[in-house]
Amino acid sequence: MKTHQFFLLPLLFLTGFLAADSIGPDEKRLKKTKLAKIKKENNVLLLKKSNLDRALKETKYLLVEFYVSLSQASQNLSEEFAKAAGQLKKEAPRIQFGKIDATHQHDLRKEFNIREFPTVKFFVDGRREDPIDCKGVRQASAFITWVKRRTGPSTVLINSTAQAEAIINADDLAVIGFFKELHNDSVEVFCETARDVPEMPFGMTASKDVRADYGIQKNTLVVFKKGKPVHNEVLEGGRQNKLDLTRIIKTFTLDLVTEYNLQTSVKIFDVPVENHILLFTPTNSEAFSAIYENYTAAAAEFRGKIMFVLVDTNESRNGRVFEYFRVREVDVPAVRILNLTSNAKYKMPADEVTVENLKEFCQSYLNGKAKEVAYAGDHTLEAFSEFLEEKGKRKAQAGEKDHSGGTREDLSQKETAITEKEEL
């Protein structure tokens, strides 16, 4: 038996060499290709259809940006995305960042239902199905907080009033959940909400002493702004869900009334409030102060239900928004409501912008009694926002200058792009 073993060993050795020699050059190149690392740019994986599956299998947590290279919004977000990737490189190596130029990746756009750019999605444990949407996150610090809350605790457990004060005063905005105990449905909803609102710190406590110091008796969510409570939301009876709480909390990232311009347009659409009321008026008019005061007074009652937006009719770049709402110079001051889901528009019946008229109009709309104004051939307001953003940031090209010193563009091509955005 031993003789047979010694006789077989040289044969096995020889067979191994022959098997190695039998691998062709093409197979060797293929094997080498498989071992090559996926390329990175500024700590961000460069992904496409051919390597996405591999990246998912090799990464536990993968945050992916879908972008188009010609979009200014995509370029701005990519810079912040890369900063976040660089900061987390050593701190949390199991979290990877990747980006896909979706300009020609039509299959991926369809698979992941990418309808606007940039879009960010989060993949966990290599699962390709149902990635988590990362919405409304624009800054590197917010990306870091968002992904940390998705991969670890979403809130800080508070055990003392001093600890609560430290969180409340750490930033302009903070959210604290005061609970009788930490194992109920309200706590679960609170923690889920914290994962989707990375712009501010979240803490929660079940300490009787802490609740007593803040005069809280029921399960309550409190929003603090610059150290002071600005909103209390009782979390009992299962009435609130994550979307409701996210909507209320995120409205505090904006003022009660937000002026529409190139800088605020993205923030306005990031807040998940589908009802927008817009006041069209010149900000340099003699009546502006009184009108604005009335508008702000009415806004407080509808926070989280209707977003109040101011559109300066003296701003030439807002011309396309006036066109969208069919607002003429003779109509101002004018008030309209827009539902972002249906794109339905409503005109305030009263001409005078008073607190009473505004409240009546808003309540009538919420009760489903306001009369819709129908226009043919309109596009979404988000498309006009994109138009203004790209117009303001596009490099000046040779052409006829308008009265504001900018370059007048051929709108027909841009209007086609707006239509395409809607049909994606």
Coordinates of C-alpha atoms in Angstrom, one line a residue:
M1 CA 0.0 0.0 0.0
K2 CA 2.8 2.4 0.9
T3 CA 4.5 1.6 -2.4
H4 CA 1.4 2.7 -4.3
Q5 CA 1.3 6.0 -2.4
F6 CA 4.9 6.8 -3.3
F7 CA 4.2 5.9 -6.9
L8 CA 1.2 8.2 -7.1
L9 CA 2.8 11.3 -5.6
P10 CA 5.0 12.1 -8.7
L11 CA 2.0 11.6 -10.9
L12 CA -0.1 14.1 -8.9
F13 CA 2.7 16.6 -9.0
L14 CA 3.1 16.2 -12.8
T15 CA -0.7 16.5 -13.3
G16 CA -0.7 19.8 -11.4
F17 CA 2.0 21.2 -13.7
L18 CA 0.1 20.0 -16.7
A19 CA -3.1 21.6 -15.5
A20 CA -1.4 24.9 -14.9
D21 CA 0.1 24.8 -18.4
S22 CA -3.2 24.0 -19.9
I23 CA -4.7 27.4 -18.9
G24 CA -4.7 29.5 -22.0
P25 CA -3.5 33.2 -22.2
D26 CA -7.1 34.4 -22.5
E27 CA -8.1 32.6 -19.2
K28 CA -5.1 34.0 -17.5
R29 CA -6.0 37.6 -18.5
L30 CA -9.6 37.0 -17.3
K31 CA -8.4 35.8 -14.0
K32 CA -6.1 38.8 -13.6
T33 CA -8.9 41.1 -14.5
K34 CA -11.2 39.7 -11.8
L35 CA -8.5 40.4 -9.2
A36 CA -8.1 44.0 -10.3
K37 CA -9.5 46.6 -7.9
I38 CA -12.3 48.8 -8.9
K39 CA -10.9 52.2 -9.7
K40 CA -11.5 55.1 -7.4
E41 CA -11.6 58.9 -7.8
N42 CA -11.3 61.0 -4.6
N43 CA -12.0 57.9 -2.5
V44 CA -15.2 57.2 -4.5
L45 CA -15.6 54.0 -6.4
L46 CA -16.2 54.5 -10.2
L47 CA -19.1 52.2 -10.9
K48 CA -21.0 51.1 -14.0
K49 CA -23.2 48.2 -15.1
S50 CA -20.2 45.8 -15.5
N51 CA -18.8 46.2 -12.0
L52 CA -21.7 47.2 -9.8
D53 CA -22.6 43.7 -8.9
R54 CA -19.0 43.0 -7.8
A55 CA -18.9 46.1 -5.7
L56 CA -22.1 45.1 -3.9
K57 CA -20.8 41.7 -3.1
E58 CA -17.5 43.1 -1.7
T59 CA -19.0 45.9 0.3
K60 CA -21.3 45.6 3.3
Y61 CA -22.5 49.2 3.1
L62 CA -22.4 51.1 -0.2
L63 CA -23.7 54.6 -0.8
V64 CA -24.0 55.3 -4.5
E65 CA -24.5 58.6 -6.3
F66 CA -26.3 58.5 -9.7
Y67 CA -25.3 61.7 -11.6
V68 CA -25.0 63.3 -15.0
S69 CA -21.7 65.1 -15.6
L70 CA -23.2 68.2 -17.3
S71 CA -25.5 69.0 -14.3
Q72 CA -24.3 71.7 -12.0
A73 CA -26.3 70.2 -9.1
S74 CA -24.6 66.9 -9.7
Q75 CA -21.2 68.5 -9.7
N76 CA -21.9 70.3 -6.4
L77 CA -23.1 67.2 -4.7
S78 CA -20.2 65.1 -6.0
E79 CA -17.8 67.4 -4.3
E80 CA -19.5 67.0 -0.9
F81 CA -19.9 63.3 -1.5
A82 CA -16.1 62.9 -2.0
K83 CA -15.4 64.9 1.1
A84 CA -17.6 62.5 3.1
A85 CA -15.9 59.5 1.6
G86 CA -12.5 60.8 2.5
Q87 CA -13.5 61.5 6.1
L88 CA -15.0 58.0 6.6
K89 CA -12.1 56.2 4.8
K90 CA -10.3 55.4 8.0
E91 CA -13.0 55.9 10.5
A92 CA -15.5 53.4 9.0
P93 CA -13.8 51.4 6.2
R94 CA -16.8 49.0 5.9
I95 CA -18.8 52.0 4.5
Q96 CA -17.9 52.6 0.8
F97 CA -19.0 55.4 -1.5
G98 CA -19.5 55.0 -5.2
K99 CA -20.8 57.0 -8.1
I100 CA -22.3 56.1 -11.5
D101 CA -22.4 58.5 -14.4
A102 CA -25.9 57.6 -15.6
T103 CA -25.7 59.6 -18.8
H104 CA -25.4 56.3 -20.8
Q105 CA -26.3 53.8 -18.1
H106 CA -29.9 53.4 -19.2
D107 CA -30.3 49.9 -17.8
L108 CA -29.3 51.0 -14.4
R109 CA -31.5 54.1 -14.5
K110 CA -34.4 51.9 -15.3
E111 CA -33.6 49.2 -12.7
F112 CA -33.3 51.7 -9.9
N113 CA -36.0 54.1 -11.1
I114 CA -33.7 57.1 -11.4
R115 CA -35.9 60.0 -12.5
E116 CA -33.8 63.0 -11.5
F117 CA -30.1 63.9 -10.9
P118 CA -28.4 63.7 -8.6
T119 CA -30.0 60.7 -6.8
V120 CA -28.3 58.8 -4.0
K121 CA -29.1 55.3 -2.9
F122 CA -27.8 53.1 -0.1
F123 CA -27.2 49.4 -0.5
V124 CA -26.8 47.0 2.4
D125 CA -25.3 43.5 2.5
G126 CA -24.9 43.3 -1.2
R127 CA -28.7 43.4 -1.8
R128 CA -29.5 44.9 -5.2
E129 CA -33.2 45.0 -4.6
D130 CA -34.9 48.0 -2.9
P131 CA -31.9 50.2 -1.9
I132 CA -32.7 52.9 0.6
D133 CA -33.2 56.4 -0.8
C134 CA -30.9 59.1 0.7
K135 CA -33.1 62.2 0.0
G136 CA -32.4 65.8 0.8
V137 CA -28.8 65.3 1.9
R138 CA -26.4 67.8 0.3
Q139 CA -23.5 68.4 2.7
A140 CA -20.6 66.2 3.5
S141 CA -21.3 66.3 7.3
A142 CA -25.0 65.3 6.6
F143 CA -23.9 62.4 4.4
I144 CA -21.6 61.2 7.3
T145 CA -24.4 61.5 9.9
W146 CA -27.0 59.9 7.6
V147 CA -24.8 56.8 6.9
K148 CA -23.7 56.5 10.5
R149 CA -27.4 56.5 11.6
R150 CA -28.1 53.8 9.1
T151 CA -25.3 51.6 10.3
G152 CA -25.5 52.2 14.0
P153 CA -27.6 54.0 16.7
S154 CA -29.7 56.8 15.2
T155 CA -30.1 58.7 18.4
V156 CA -28.1 59.5 21.6
L157 CA -29.4 58.1 24.8
I158 CA -29.8 60.9 27.4
N159 CA -29.4 60.2 31.1
S160 CA -29.1 63.7 32.6
T161 CA -30.3 67.2 32.0
A162 CA -26.7 68.3 31.5
Q163 CA -26.4 65.8 28.7
A164 CA -29.7 67.0 27.1
E165 CA -28.5 70.7 27.3
A166 CA -25.2 69.8 25.6
I167 CA -27.1 68.2 22.6
I168 CA -29.6 71.1 22.5
N169 CA -26.9 73.7 22.4
A170 CA -24.6 71.9 20.1
D171 CA -26.2 73.2 16.9
D172 CA -28.9 75.6 15.7
L173 CA -31.5 72.8 15.6
A174 CA -31.9 69.7 17.8
V175 CA -34.6 67.2 18.4
I176 CA -35.2 65.4 21.7
G177 CA -37.7 62.6 22.4
F178 CA -39.0 62.4 25.9
F179 CA -40.5 59.0 26.7
K180 CA -41.9 57.2 29.7
E181 CA -40.0 54.1 28.6
L182 CA -37.9 53.2 25.6
H183 CA -39.7 50.1 24.3
N184 CA -42.8 51.2 22.5
D185 CA -44.0 52.0 19.0
S186 CA -43.4 55.7 19.4
V187 CA -39.7 55.2 20.2
E188 CA -39.4 53.1 17.1
V189 CA -41.0 55.8 14.9
F190 CA -38.7 58.4 16.5
C191 CA -35.6 56.4 15.8
E192 CA -36.7 55.8 12.2
T193 CA -37.3 59.5 11.7
A194 CA -33.8 60.3 13.1
R195 CA -32.2 58.2 10.3
D196 CA -33.8 60.4 7.7
V197 CA -33.0 63.8 9.2
P198 CA -29.2 64.0 9.4
E199 CA -29.2 67.8 9.4
M200 CA -29.6 68.0 13.2
P201 CA -28.7 66.0 16.4
F202 CA -31.3 63.6 17.9
G203 CA -31.5 62.5 21.5
M204 CA -34.0 60.5 23.6
T205 CA -34.5 59.9 27.2
A206 CA -36.8 58.0 29.6
S207 CA -35.4 59.7 32.7
K208 CA -38.1 61.0 35.0
D209 CA -35.8 63.7 36.3
V210 CA -35.0 65.0 32.8
R211 CA -38.7 64.9 31.8
A212 CA -39.6 66.8 35.0
D213 CA -36.9 69.5 34.3
Y214 CA -38.5 70.2 30.9
G215 CA -42.0 69.9 32.1
I216 CA -42.8 66.9 29.9
Q217 CA -45.4 64.4 31.1
K218 CA -46.4 62.5 27.9
N219 CA -44.3 60.8 25.2
T220 CA -43.3 64.0 23.3
L221 CA -40.9 65.0 20.5
V222 CA -39.5 68.6 21.0
V223 CA -37.7 70.6 18.4
F224 CA -35.2 73.1 19.8
K225 CA -34.0 76.1 17.8
K226 CA -31.0 78.0 19.2
G227 CA -31.5 76.4 22.6
K228 CA -35.2 77.2 22.8
P229 CA -38.2 74.8 22.3
V230 CA -40.1 75.8 19.1
H231 CA -42.4 72.8 18.6
N232 CA -43.9 70.0 20.7
E233 CA -45.4 66.9 19.1
V234 CA -47.1 64.4 21.4
L235 CA -46.3 60.8 20.3
E236 CA -49.1 58.8 21.6
G237 CA -52.0 56.8 20.2
G238 CA -50.1 55.8 17.1
R239 CA -51.2 58.9 15.2
Q240 CA -47.8 59.9 13.8
N241 CA -45.7 58.1 11.3
K242 CA -42.2 58.7 10.1
L243 CA -43.2 60.8 7.1
D244 CA -45.4 63.1 9.3
L245 CA -42.6 63.7 11.8
T246 CA -39.9 64.1 9.1
R247 CA -42.1 66.7 7.4
I248 CA -42.6 68.7 10.5
I249 CA -39.0 68.6 11.7
K250 CA -37.5 69.5 8.3
T251 CA -39.7 72.6 7.9
F252 CA -37.5 74.1 10.7
T253 CA -34.5 73.9 8.5
L254 CA -36.2 76.8 6.6
D255 CA -37.7 80.0 7.8
L256 CA -41.5 80.3 8.2
V257 CA -41.4 82.1 4.8
T258 CA -38.7 81.2 2.4
E259 CA -37.8 83.4 -0.6
Y260 CA -37.5 81.5 -3.8
N261 CA -34.1 81.9 -5.5
L262 CA -31.2 79.9 -6.9
Q263 CA -29.8 79.1 -3.5
T264 CA -33.1 78.1 -1.7
S265 CA -34.8 76.3 -4.6
V266 CA -33.1 72.9 -3.8
K267 CA -33.8 73.2 -0.1
I268 CA -37.5 74.0 -0.7
F269 CA -38.0 70.8 -2.7
D270 CA -36.0 68.7 -0.2
V271 CA -38.5 69.3 2.5
P272 CA -41.3 66.7 2.1
V273 CA -44.2 69.1 2.1
E274 CA -46.2 68.6 -1.0
N275 CA -48.4 71.8 -0.7
H276 CA -46.7 75.1 -1.5
I277 CA -48.3 78.5 -1.3
L278 CA -46.5 81.3 -3.2
L279 CA -46.8 85.0 -2.7
F280 CA -45.8 87.0 -5.8
T281 CA -44.9 90.6 -4.9
P282 CA -42.1 93.2 -5.4
T283 CA -40.0 93.3 -2.2
N284 CA -39.2 97.0 -2.7
S285 CA -42.8 98.2 -2.8
E286 CA -44.2 100.4 0.0
A287 CA -46.8 97.8 0.9
F288 CA -44.3 95.0 1.2
S289 CA -43.6 95.2 4.9
A290 CA -47.3 94.9 5.8
I291 CA -48.0 92.1 3.2
Y292 CA -44.9 90.1 4.4
E293 CA -46.0 90.5 8.0
N294 CA -49.5 89.1 7.2
Y295 CA -48.0 86.3 5.2
T296 CA -45.6 85.3 8.0
A297 CA -48.4 85.4 10.6
A298 CA -50.6 83.0 8.6
A299 CA -47.6 80.7 7.9
A300 CA -47.2 79.7 11.6
E301 CA -50.6 78.0 11.7
F302 CA -49.9 75.7 8.7
R303 CA -46.3 74.6 9.4
G304 CA -45.8 71.1 8.1
K305 CA -49.0 71.2 6.0
I306 CA -48.3 74.1 3.6
M307 CA -44.9 75.6 2.8
F308 CA -44.9 79.4 2.5
V309 CA -42.7 80.7 -0.3
L310 CA -42.1 84.3 -1.4
V311 CA -41.3 85.1 -5.0
D312 CA -39.9 88.6 -5.7
T313 CA -41.4 89.9 -8.9
N314 CA -38.5 92.3 -9.3
E315 CA -36.1 89.4 -9.8
S316 CA -35.7 88.9 -13.6
R317 CA -34.6 85.3 -13.1
N318 CA -38.0 84.4 -11.6
G319 CA -39.7 85.2 -14.9
R320 CA -40.2 81.6 -15.8
V321 CA -42.0 81.0 -12.5
F322 CA -44.4 83.8 -13.2
E323 CA -45.0 82.3 -16.6
Y324 CA -45.7 78.9 -15.0
F325 CA -48.4 80.4 -12.7
R326 CA -49.7 82.8 -15.4
V327 CA -49.0 85.7 -13.1
R328 CA -48.8 89.1 -14.8
E329 CA -47.4 92.4 -13.4
V330 CA -50.9 93.7 -13.2
D331 CA -51.9 90.8 -10.9
V332 CA -49.4 91.4 -8.1
P333 CA -49.5 90.9 -5.2
A334 CA -50.9 87.5 -6.1
V335 CA -51.2 84.3 -4.1
R336 CA -51.2 80.7 -5.6
I337 CA -51.1 77.2 -4.1
L338 CA -49.4 74.4 -5.9
N339 CA -49.7 70.6 -5.1
L340 CA -46.3 69.1 -6.1
T341 CA -47.8 65.6 -6.5
S342 CA -50.6 66.5 -8.9
N343 CA -49.2 69.8 -10.1
A344 CA -52.7 71.2 -9.5
K345 CA -52.8 75.0 -8.9
Y346 CA -55.2 77.2 -7.0
K347 CA -55.7 80.9 -7.0
M348 CA -56.7 82.9 -3.8
P349 CA -60.1 84.4 -4.5
A350 CA -59.5 87.5 -2.5
D351 CA -57.2 90.2 -3.9
E352 CA -56.1 91.7 -0.6
V353 CA -53.3 89.8 1.2
T354 CA -54.5 89.8 4.8
V355 CA -54.0 87.2 7.5
E356 CA -57.7 86.3 7.4
N357 CA -57.8 85.9 3.6
L358 CA -54.7 83.8 3.7
K359 CA -55.9 81.5 6.4
E360 CA -59.3 81.1 4.8
F361 CA -57.6 80.2 1.5
C362 CA -55.3 77.7 3.0
Q363 CA -57.9 76.0 5.1
S364 CA -60.3 75.9 2.1
Y365 CA -57.5 74.1 0.1
L366 CA -56.8 71.6 2.9
N367 CA -60.5 70.9 3.2
G368 CA -60.7 70.2 -0.5
K369 CA -63.0 73.1 -1.3
A370 CA -60.6 75.4 -3.1
K371 CA -61.2 75.7 -6.9
E372 CA -58.4 74.4 -9.1
V373 CA -57.1 76.6 -11.9
A374 CA -56.3 74.5 -15.0
Y375 CA -53.7 75.5 -17.6
A376 CA -52.8 73.4 -20.6
G377 CA -49.3 72.4 -21.5
D378 CA -47.6 73.1 -18.2
H379 CA -44.5 71.5 -16.7
T380 CA -43.5 70.9 -13.1
L381 CA -42.2 73.7 -10.9
E382 CA -39.1 71.5 -10.1
A383 CA -38.3 71.7 -13.8
F384 CA -38.4 75.5 -13.7
S385 CA -36.2 75.4 -10.6
E386 CA -33.7 73.3 -12.5
F387 CA -33.9 75.8 -15.4
L388 CA -33.1 78.7 -13.1
E389 CA -30.3 76.9 -11.4
E390 CA -28.6 75.8 -14.6
K391 CA -29.1 79.3 -16.2
G392 CA -27.5 81.0 -13.2
K393 CA -24.5 78.7 -13.1
R394 CA -23.8 78.0 -16.7
K395 CA -20.7 79.6 -18.0
A396 CA -21.4 82.6 -20.1
Q397 CA -21.2 81.9 -23.8
A398 CA -21.1 84.3 -26.7
G399 CA -24.5 85.8 -27.3
E400 CA -26.7 88.8 -26.7
K401 CA -26.6 90.2 -23.2
D402 CA -29.8 90.9 -21.4
H403 CA -30.5 93.9 -19.2
S404 CA -29.1 92.2 -16.1
G405 CA -25.7 91.6 -17.7
G406 CA -26.1 87.9 -18.3
T407 CA -26.3 86.0 -21.5
R408 CA -29.6 85.5 -23.2
E409 CA -30.1 81.8 -24.1
D410 CA -32.2 80.0 -26.7
L411 CA -35.1 78.8 -24.6
S412 CA -36.4 76.3 -27.1
Q413 CA -33.7 73.8 -26.4
K414 CA -34.1 74.2 -22.6
E415 CA -37.8 73.8 -22.8
T416 CA -37.3 70.5 -24.6
A417 CA -35.0 69.4 -21.8
I418 CA -37.7 70.3 -19.3
T419 CA -40.2 68.1 -21.1
E420 CA -37.7 65.2 -21.2
K421 CA -37.2 65.6 -17.4
E422 CA -40.9 65.1 -16.9
E423 CA -41.0 62.1 -19.1
L424 CA -38.0 60.2 -17.6

